[in-house]
PDB file of C-alpha atoms in Angstrom:
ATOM      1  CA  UNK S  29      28.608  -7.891  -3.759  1.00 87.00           C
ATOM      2  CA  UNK S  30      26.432  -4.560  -4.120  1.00 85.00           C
ATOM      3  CA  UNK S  31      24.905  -2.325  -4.610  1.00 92.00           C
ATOM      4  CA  UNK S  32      22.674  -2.969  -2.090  1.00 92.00           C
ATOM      5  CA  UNK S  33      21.539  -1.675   1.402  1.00 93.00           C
ATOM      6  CA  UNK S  34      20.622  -2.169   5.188  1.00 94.00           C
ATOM      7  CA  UNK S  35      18.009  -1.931   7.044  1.00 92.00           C
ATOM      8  CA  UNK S  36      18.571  -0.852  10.337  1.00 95.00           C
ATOM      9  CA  UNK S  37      16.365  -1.028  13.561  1.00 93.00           C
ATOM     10  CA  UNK S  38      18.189   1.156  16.030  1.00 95.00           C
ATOM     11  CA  UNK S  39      16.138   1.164  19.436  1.00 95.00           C
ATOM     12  CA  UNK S  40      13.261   0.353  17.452  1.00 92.00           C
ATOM     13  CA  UNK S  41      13.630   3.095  14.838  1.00 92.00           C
ATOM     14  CA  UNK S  42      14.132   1.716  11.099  1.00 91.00           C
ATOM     15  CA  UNK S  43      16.317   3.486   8.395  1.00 92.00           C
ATOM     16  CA  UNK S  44      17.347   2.009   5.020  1.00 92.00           C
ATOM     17  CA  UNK S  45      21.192   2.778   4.252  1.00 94.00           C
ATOM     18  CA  UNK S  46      22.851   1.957   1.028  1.00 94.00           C
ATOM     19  CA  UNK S  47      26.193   0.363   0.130  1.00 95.00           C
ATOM     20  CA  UNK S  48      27.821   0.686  -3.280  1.00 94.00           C
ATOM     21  CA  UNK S  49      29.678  -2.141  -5.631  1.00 93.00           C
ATOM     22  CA  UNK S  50      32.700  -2.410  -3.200  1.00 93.00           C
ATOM     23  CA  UNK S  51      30.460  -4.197  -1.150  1.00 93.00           C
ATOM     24  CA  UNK S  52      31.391  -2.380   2.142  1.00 94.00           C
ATOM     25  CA  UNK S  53      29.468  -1.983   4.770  1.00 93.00           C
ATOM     26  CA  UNK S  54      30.122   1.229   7.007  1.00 93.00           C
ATOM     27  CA  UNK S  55      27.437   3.050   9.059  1.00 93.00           C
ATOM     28  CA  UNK S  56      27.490   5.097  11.178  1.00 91.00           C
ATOM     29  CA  UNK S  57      25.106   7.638  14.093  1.00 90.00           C
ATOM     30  CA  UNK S  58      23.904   4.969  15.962  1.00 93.00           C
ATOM     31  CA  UNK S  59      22.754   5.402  19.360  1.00 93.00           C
ATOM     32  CA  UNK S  60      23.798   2.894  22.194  1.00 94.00           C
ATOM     33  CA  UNK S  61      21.188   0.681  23.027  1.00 95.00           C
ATOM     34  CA  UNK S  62      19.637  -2.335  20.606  1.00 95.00           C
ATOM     35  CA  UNK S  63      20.622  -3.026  17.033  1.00 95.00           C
ATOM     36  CA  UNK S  64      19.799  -5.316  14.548  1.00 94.00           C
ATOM     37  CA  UNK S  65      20.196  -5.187  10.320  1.00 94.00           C
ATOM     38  CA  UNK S  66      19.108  -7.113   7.769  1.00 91.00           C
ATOM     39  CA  UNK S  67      21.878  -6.676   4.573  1.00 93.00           C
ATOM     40  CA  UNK S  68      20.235  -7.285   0.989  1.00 91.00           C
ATOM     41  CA  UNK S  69      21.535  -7.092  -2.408  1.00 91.00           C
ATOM     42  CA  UNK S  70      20.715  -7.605  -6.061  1.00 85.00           C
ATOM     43  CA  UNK S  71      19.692 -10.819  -6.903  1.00 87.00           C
ATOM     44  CA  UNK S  72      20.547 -11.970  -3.403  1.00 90.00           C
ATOM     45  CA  UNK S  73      18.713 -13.694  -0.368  1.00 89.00           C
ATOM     46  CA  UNK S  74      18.558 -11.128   2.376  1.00 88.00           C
ATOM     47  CA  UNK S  75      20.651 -11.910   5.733  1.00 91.00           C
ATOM     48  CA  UNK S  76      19.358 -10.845   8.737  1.00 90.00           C
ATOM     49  CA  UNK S  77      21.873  -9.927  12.050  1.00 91.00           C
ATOM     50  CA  UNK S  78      20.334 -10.800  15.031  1.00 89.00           C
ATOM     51  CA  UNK S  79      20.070  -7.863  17.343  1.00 91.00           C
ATOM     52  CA  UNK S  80      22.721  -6.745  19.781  1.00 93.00           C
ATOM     53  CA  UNK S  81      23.501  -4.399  22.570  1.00 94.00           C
ATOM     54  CA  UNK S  82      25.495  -1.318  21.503  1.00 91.00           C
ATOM     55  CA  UNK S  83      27.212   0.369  24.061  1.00 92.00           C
ATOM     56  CA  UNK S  84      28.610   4.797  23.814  1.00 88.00           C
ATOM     57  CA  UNK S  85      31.697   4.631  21.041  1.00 87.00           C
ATOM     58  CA  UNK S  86      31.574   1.055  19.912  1.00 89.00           C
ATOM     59  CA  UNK S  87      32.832  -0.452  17.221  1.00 90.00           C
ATOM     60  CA  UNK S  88      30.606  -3.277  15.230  1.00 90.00           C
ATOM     61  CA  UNK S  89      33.017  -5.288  13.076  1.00 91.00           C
ATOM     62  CA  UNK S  90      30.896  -7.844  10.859  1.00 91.00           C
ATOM     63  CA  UNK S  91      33.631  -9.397   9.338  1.00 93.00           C
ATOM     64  CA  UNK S  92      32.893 -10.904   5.902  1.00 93.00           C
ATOM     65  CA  UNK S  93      28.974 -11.766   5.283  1.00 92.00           C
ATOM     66  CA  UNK S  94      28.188 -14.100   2.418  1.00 92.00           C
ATOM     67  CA  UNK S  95      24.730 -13.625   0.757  1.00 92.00           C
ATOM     68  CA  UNK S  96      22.853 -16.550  -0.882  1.00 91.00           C
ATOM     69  CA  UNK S  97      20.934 -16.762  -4.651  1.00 89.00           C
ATOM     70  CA  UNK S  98      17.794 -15.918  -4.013  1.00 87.00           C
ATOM     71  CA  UNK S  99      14.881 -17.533  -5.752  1.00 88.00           C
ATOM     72  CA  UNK S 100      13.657 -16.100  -9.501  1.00 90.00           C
ATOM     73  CA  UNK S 101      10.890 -15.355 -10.834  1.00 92.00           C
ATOM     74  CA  UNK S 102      10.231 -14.472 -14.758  1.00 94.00           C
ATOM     75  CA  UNK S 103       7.185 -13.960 -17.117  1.00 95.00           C
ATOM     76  CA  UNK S 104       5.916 -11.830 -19.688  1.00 96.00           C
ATOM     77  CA  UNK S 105       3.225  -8.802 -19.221  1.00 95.00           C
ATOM     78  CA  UNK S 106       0.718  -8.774 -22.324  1.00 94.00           C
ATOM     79  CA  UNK S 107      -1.841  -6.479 -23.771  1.00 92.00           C
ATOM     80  CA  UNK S 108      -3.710  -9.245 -25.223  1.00 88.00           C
ATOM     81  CA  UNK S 109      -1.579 -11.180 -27.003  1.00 90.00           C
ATOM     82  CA  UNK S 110       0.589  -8.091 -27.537  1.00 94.00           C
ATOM     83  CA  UNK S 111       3.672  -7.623 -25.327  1.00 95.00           C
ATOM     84  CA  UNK S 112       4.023  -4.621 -23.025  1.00 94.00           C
ATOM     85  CA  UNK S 113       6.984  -2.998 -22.628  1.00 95.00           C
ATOM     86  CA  UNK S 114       7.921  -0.133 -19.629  1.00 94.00           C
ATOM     87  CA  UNK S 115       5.739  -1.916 -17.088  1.00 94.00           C
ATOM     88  CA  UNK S 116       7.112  -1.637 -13.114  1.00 94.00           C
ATOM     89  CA  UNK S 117       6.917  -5.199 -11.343  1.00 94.00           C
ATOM     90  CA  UNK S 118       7.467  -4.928  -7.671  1.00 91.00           C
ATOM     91  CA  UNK S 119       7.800  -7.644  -4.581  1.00 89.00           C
ATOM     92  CA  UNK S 120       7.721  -6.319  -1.168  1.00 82.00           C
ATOM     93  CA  UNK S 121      10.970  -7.420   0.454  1.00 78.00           C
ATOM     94  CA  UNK S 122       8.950  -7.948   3.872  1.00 67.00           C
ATOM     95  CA  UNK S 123       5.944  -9.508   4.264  1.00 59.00           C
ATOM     96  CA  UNK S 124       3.557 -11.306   6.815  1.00 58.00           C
ATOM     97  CA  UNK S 125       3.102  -8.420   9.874  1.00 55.00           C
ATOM     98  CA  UNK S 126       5.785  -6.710   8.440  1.00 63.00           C
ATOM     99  CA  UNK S 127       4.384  -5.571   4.961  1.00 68.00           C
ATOM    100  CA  UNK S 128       2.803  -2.806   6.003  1.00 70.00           C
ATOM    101  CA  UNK S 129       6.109  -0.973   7.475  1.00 71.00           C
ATOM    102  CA  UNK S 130       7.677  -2.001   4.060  1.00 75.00           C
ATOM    103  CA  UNK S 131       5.415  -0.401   1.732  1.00 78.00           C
ATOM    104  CA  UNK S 132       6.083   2.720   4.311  1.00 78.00           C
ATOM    105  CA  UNK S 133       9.604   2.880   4.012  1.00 78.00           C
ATOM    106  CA  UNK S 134       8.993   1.697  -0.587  1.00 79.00           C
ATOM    107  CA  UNK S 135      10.786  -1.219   0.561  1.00 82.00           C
ATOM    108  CA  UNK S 136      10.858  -3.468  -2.596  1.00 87.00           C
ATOM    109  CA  UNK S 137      12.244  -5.055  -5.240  1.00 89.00           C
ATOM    110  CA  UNK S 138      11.684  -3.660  -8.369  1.00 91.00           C
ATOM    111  CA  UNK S 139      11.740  -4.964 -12.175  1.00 93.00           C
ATOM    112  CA  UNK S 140      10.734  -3.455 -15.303  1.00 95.00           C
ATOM    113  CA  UNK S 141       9.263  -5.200 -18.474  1.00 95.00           C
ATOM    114  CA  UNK S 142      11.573  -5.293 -21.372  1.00 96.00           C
ATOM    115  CA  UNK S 143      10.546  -4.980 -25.144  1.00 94.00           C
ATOM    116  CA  UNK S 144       9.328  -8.218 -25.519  1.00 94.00           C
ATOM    117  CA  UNK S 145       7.338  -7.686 -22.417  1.00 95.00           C
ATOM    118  CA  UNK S 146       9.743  -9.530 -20.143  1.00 96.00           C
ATOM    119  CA  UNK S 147      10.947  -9.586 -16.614  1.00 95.00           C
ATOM    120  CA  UNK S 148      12.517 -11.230 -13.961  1.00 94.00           C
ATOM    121  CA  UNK S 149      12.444 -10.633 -10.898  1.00 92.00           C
ATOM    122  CA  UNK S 150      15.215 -12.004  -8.362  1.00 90.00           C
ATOM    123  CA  UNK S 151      16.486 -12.425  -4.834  1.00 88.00           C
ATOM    124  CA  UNK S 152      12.556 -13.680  -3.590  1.00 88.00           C
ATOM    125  CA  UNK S 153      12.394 -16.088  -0.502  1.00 86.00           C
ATOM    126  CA  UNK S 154      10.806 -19.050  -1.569  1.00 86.00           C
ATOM    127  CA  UNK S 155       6.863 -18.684  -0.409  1.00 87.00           C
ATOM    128  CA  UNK S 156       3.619 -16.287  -1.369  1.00 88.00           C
ATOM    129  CA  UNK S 157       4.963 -13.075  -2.402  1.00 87.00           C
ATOM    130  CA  UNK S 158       2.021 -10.260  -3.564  1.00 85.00           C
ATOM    131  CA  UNK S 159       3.051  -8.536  -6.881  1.00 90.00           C
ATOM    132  CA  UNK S 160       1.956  -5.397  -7.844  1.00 90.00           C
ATOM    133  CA  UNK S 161       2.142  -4.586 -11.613  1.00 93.00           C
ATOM    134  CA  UNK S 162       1.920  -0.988 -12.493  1.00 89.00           C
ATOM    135  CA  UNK S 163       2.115   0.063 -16.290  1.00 88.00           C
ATOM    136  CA  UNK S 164       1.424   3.021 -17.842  1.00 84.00           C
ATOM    137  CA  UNK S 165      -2.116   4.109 -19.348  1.00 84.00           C
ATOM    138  CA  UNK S 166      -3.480   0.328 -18.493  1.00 90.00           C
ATOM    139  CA  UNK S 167      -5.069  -0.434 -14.722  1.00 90.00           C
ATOM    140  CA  UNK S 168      -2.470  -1.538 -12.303  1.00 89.00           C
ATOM    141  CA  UNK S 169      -2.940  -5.036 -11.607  1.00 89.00           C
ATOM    142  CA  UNK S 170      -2.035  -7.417  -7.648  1.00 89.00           C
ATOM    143  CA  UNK S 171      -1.186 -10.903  -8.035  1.00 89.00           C
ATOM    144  CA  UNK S 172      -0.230 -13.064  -5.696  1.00 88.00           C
ATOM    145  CA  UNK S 173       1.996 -15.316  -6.776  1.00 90.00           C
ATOM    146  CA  UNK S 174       3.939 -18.674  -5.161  1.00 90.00           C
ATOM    147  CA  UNK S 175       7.880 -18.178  -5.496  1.00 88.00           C
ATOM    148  CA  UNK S 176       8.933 -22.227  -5.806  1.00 85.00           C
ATOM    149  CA  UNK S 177      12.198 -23.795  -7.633  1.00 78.00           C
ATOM    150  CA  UNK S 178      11.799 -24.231 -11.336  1.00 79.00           C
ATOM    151  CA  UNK S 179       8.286 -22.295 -12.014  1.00 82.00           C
ATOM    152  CA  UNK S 180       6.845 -21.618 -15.030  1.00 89.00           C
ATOM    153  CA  UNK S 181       7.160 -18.115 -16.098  1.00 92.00           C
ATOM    154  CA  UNK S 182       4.435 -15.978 -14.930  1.00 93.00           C
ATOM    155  CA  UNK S 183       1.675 -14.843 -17.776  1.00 94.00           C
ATOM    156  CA  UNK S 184       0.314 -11.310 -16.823  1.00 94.00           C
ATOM    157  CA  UNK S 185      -2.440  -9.724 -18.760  1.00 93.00           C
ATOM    158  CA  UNK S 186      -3.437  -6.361 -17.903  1.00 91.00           C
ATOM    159  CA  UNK S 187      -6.443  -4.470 -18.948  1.00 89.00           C
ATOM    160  CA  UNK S 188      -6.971  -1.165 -20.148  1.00 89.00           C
ATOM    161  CA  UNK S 189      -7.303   1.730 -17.572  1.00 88.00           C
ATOM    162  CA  UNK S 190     -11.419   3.211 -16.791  1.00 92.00           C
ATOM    163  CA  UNK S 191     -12.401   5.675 -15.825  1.00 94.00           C
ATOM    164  CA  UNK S 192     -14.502   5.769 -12.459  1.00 95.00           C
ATOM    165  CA  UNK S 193     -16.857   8.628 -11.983  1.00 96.00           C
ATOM    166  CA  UNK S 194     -18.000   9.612  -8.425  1.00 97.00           C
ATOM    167  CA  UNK S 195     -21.225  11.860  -8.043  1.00 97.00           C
ATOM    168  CA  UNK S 196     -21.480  12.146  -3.904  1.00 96.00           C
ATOM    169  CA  UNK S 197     -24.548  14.171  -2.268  1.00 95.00           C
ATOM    170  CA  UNK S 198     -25.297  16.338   0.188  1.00 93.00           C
ATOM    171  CA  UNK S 199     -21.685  17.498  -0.392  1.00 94.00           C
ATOM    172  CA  UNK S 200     -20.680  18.171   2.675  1.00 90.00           C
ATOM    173  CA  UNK S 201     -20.841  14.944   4.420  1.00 91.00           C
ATOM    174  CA  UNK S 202     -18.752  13.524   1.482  1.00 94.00           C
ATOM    175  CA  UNK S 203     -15.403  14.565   2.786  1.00 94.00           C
ATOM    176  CA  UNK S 204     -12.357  15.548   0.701  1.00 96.00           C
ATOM    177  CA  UNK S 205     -11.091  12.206  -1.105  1.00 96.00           C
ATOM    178  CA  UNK S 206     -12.217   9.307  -3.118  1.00 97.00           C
ATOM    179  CA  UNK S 207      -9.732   5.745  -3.201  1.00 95.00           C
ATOM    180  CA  UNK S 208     -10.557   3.083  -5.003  1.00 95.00           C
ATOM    181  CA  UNK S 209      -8.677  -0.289  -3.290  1.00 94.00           C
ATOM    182  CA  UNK S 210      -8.533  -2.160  -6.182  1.00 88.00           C
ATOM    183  CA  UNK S 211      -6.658  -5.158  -4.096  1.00 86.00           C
ATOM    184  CA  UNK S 212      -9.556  -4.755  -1.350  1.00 86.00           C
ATOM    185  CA  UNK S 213      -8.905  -3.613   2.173  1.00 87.00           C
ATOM    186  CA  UNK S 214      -6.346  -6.472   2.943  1.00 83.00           C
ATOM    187  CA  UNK S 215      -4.099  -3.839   1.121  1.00 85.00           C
ATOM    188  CA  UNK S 216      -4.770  -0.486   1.243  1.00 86.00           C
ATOM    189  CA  UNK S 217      -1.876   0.141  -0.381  1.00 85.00           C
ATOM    190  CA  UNK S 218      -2.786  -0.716  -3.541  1.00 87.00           C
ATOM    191  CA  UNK S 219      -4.855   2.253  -4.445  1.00 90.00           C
ATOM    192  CA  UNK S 220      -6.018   4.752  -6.740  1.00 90.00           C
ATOM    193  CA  UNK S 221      -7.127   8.244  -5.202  1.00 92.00           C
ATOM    194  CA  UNK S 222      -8.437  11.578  -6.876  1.00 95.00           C
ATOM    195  CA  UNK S 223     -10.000  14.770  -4.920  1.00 96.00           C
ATOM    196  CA  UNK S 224     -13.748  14.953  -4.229  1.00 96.00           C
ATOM    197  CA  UNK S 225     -14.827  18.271  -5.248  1.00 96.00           C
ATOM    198  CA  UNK S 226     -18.246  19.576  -5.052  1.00 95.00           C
ATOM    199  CA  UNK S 227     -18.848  16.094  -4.150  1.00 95.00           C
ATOM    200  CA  UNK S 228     -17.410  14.716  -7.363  1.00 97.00           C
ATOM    201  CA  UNK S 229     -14.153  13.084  -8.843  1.00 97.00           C
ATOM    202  CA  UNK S 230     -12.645  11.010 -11.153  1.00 96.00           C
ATOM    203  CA  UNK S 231     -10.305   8.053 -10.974  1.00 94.00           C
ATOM    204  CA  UNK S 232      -8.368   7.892 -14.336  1.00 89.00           C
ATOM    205  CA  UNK S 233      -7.059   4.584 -13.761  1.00 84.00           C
ATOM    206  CA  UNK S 234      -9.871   2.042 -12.592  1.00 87.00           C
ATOM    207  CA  UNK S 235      -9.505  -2.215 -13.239  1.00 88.00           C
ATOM    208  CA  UNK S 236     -12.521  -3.592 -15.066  1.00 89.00           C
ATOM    209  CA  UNK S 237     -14.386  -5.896 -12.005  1.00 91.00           C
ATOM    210  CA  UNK S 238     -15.368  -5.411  -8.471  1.00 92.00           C
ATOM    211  CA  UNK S 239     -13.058  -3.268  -5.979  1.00 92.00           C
ATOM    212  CA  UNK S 240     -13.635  -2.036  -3.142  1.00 95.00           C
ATOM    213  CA  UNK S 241     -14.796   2.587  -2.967  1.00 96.00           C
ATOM    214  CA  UNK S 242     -13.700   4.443  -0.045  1.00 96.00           C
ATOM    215  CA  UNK S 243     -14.706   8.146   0.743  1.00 96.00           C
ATOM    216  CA  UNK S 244     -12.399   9.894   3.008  1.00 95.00           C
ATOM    217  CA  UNK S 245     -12.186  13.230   5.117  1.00 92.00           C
ATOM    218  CA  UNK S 246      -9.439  14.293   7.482  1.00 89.00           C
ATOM    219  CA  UNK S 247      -7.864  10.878   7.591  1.00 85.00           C
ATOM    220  CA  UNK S 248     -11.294   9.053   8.569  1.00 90.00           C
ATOM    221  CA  UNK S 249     -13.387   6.819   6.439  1.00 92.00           C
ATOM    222  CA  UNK S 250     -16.569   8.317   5.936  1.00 91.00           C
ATOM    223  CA  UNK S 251     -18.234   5.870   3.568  1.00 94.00           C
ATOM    224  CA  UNK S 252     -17.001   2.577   1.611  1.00 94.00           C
ATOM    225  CA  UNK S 253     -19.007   0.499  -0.627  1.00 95.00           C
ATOM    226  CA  UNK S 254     -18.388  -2.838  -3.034  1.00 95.00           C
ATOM    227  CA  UNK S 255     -18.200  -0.924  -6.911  1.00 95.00           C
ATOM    228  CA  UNK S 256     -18.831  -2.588 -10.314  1.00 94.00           C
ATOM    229  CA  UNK S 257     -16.038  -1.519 -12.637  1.00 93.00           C
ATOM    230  CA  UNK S 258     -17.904  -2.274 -16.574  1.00 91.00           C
ATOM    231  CA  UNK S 259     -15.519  -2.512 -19.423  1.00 89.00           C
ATOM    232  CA  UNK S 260     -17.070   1.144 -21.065  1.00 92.00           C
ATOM    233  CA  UNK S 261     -14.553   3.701 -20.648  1.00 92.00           C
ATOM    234  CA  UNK S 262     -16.379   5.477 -17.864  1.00 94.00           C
ATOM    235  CA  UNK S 263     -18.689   4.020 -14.966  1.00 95.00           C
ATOM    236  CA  UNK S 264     -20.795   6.672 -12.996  1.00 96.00           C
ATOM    237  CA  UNK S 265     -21.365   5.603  -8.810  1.00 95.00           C
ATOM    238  CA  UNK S 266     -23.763   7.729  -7.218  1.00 96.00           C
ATOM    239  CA  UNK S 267     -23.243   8.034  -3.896  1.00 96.00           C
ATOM    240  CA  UNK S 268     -26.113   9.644  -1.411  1.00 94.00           C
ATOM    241  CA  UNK S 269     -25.450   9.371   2.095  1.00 91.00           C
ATOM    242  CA  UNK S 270     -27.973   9.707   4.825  1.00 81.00           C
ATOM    243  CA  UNK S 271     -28.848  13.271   6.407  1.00 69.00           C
ATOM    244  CA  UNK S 272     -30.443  14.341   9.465  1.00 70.00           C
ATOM    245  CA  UNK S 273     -31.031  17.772  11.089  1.00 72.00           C
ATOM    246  CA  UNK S 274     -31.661  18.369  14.659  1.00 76.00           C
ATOM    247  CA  UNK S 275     -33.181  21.318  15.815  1.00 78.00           C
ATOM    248  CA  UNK S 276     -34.231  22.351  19.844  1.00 83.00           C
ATOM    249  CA  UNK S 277     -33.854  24.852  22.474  1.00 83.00           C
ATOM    250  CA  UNK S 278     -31.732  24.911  25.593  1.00 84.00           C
ATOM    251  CA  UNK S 279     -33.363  25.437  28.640  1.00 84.00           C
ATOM    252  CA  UNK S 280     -32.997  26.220  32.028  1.00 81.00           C
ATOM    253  CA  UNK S 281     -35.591  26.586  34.699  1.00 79.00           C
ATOM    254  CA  UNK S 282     -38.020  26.280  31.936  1.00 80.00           C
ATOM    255  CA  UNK S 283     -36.683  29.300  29.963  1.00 83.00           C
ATOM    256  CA  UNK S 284     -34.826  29.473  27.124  1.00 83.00           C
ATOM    257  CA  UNK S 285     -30.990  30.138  27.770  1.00 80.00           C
ATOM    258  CA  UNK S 286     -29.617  34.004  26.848  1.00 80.00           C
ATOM    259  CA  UNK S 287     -26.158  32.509  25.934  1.00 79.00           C
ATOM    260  CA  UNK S 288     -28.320  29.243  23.922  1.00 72.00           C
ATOM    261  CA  UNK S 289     -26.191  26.649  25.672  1.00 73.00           C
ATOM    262  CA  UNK S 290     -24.008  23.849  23.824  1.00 75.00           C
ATOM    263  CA  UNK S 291     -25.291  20.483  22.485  1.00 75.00           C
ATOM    264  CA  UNK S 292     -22.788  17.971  21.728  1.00 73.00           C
ATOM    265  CA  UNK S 293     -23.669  15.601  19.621  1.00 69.00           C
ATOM    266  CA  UNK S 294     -21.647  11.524  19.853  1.00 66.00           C
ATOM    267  CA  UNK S 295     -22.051   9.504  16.673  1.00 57.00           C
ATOM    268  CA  UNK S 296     -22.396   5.655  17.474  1.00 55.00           C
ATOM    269  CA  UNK S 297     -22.411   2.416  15.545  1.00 45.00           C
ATOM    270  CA  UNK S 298     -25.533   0.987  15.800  1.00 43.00           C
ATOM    271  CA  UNK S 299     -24.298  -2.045  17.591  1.00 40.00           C
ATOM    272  CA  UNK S 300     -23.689   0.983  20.345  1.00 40.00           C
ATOM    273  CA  UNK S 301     -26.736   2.317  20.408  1.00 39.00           C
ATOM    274  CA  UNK S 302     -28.581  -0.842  21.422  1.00 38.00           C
ATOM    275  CA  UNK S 303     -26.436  -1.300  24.289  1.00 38.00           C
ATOM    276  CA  UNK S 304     -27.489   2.486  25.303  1.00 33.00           C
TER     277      UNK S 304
END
């Protein structure tokens, strides 16, 4: 069977590497030490290899591997009532501790919605899977969904895209990115970003509902906050975080210091400061 493709944990470091229709199987720079792959394919339960010691210059034959139907899932994405073609349906391939690795390495399956709005989406483990739909010009959409024998087919409606407008103040504590986690913080993943400029941005393509604002500067969280999403095409958050200035003099001997000394200042959470 194939296409398809590997994944490989080599000594703890993960690649994916691809096979083509033939089926074969043939990879190669691996270092000696522990190995372990998990072999997927179209339509196909995965098939995990238990790991193994490699030692310098061997030789791994698998023999011949037989993959099992995975489980299906189909349904129809809708405007309405209207059917909506073009829209990408994905299902991480790993979940539970693993799903955050997998959206890493775009580890999925993937399915598109035909004409008629259709999709199906195959080679699921039986169990919760989380779906994200993402169609163009309408607000991407996470479902999670229960992959069982003989389910109905799955009825997605997806809403228009808003537009979320972000008006931050005083601008420089507002740092240099605004995400909107419209699956919550479970999955940050699931996001919409846009740059924060002059304290202000614009997220093009915002659910209607509650999700979940973060602000963000040099890889930190500065500020997140529950947001109403309203059906009108734009909805305006005002943001105004809390500012302090500190002014003194550095002294020693009870004069004022020629070189004016160094203050460093540690921010706490207040749970922190009452253990001080």
């Amino acid at each position: 069977t194939g296409p398809g493709d590997v994944l490989v944990n080599n000594n703890g470091a993960q690649r994916i590497v691809p096979f083509d229709e033939s089926g074969v199987v043939d990879i190669g720079g691996l270092d000696a030490g522990t190995l372990s792959l998990e072999i997927r394919a179209s339509r196909l339960l995965s098939r995990a290899i238990g790991a193994r010691t490699l030692d310098a210059d061997e030789t791994w034959d698998l023999g011949t591997l037989r993959l099992e139907p995975g489980a299906v899932l189909t349904g129809r994405v809708l405007d309405g009532e209207t059917p909506l073609p073009g829209a990408r349906v994905r299902a991480l391939r790993r979940r539970d501790k693993d799903a955050a690795l997998a959206v890493v390495m775009n580890d999925w399956i993937v399915a598109t919605s035909a004409d008629a709005g259709s999709f199906i989406v195959a080679g699921l483990a039986p169990g919760p899977h989380l779906l994200p739909f993402d169609p163009a010009g309408f607000a991407s959409r996470v479902m999670e969904v229960e992959i069982v024998a003989d389910a109905e087919p799955l009825k997605v409606t997806l809403d228009r895209a808003r537009g979320l407008l972000i008006d931050c103040a005083p601008i420089r504590r507002c740092g240099s990115e605004a995400r909107l986690l419209y699956a919550g913080s479970a999955y940050p993943w699931a996001s919409s970003s846009a740059v924060l400029e002059n304290g202000r941005a614009r997220i093009a393509a915002a659910p209607t509902g509650e999700a979940l604002l973060r602000l963000v500067g040099n890889g930190h969280i500065i500020h997140e906050r529950t947001v109403q999403i309203g059906a009108t095409p734009e909805t305006e958050v005002q943001i105004r975080l809390a500012a302090a200035t500190l002014r003194g003099t550095v002294t020693s001997a009870g004069s004022a210091r020629p070189d004016r000394g160094i203050v460093e200042l540690l921010v706490r959470a207040e749970v922190d400061r009452h253990r001080a």
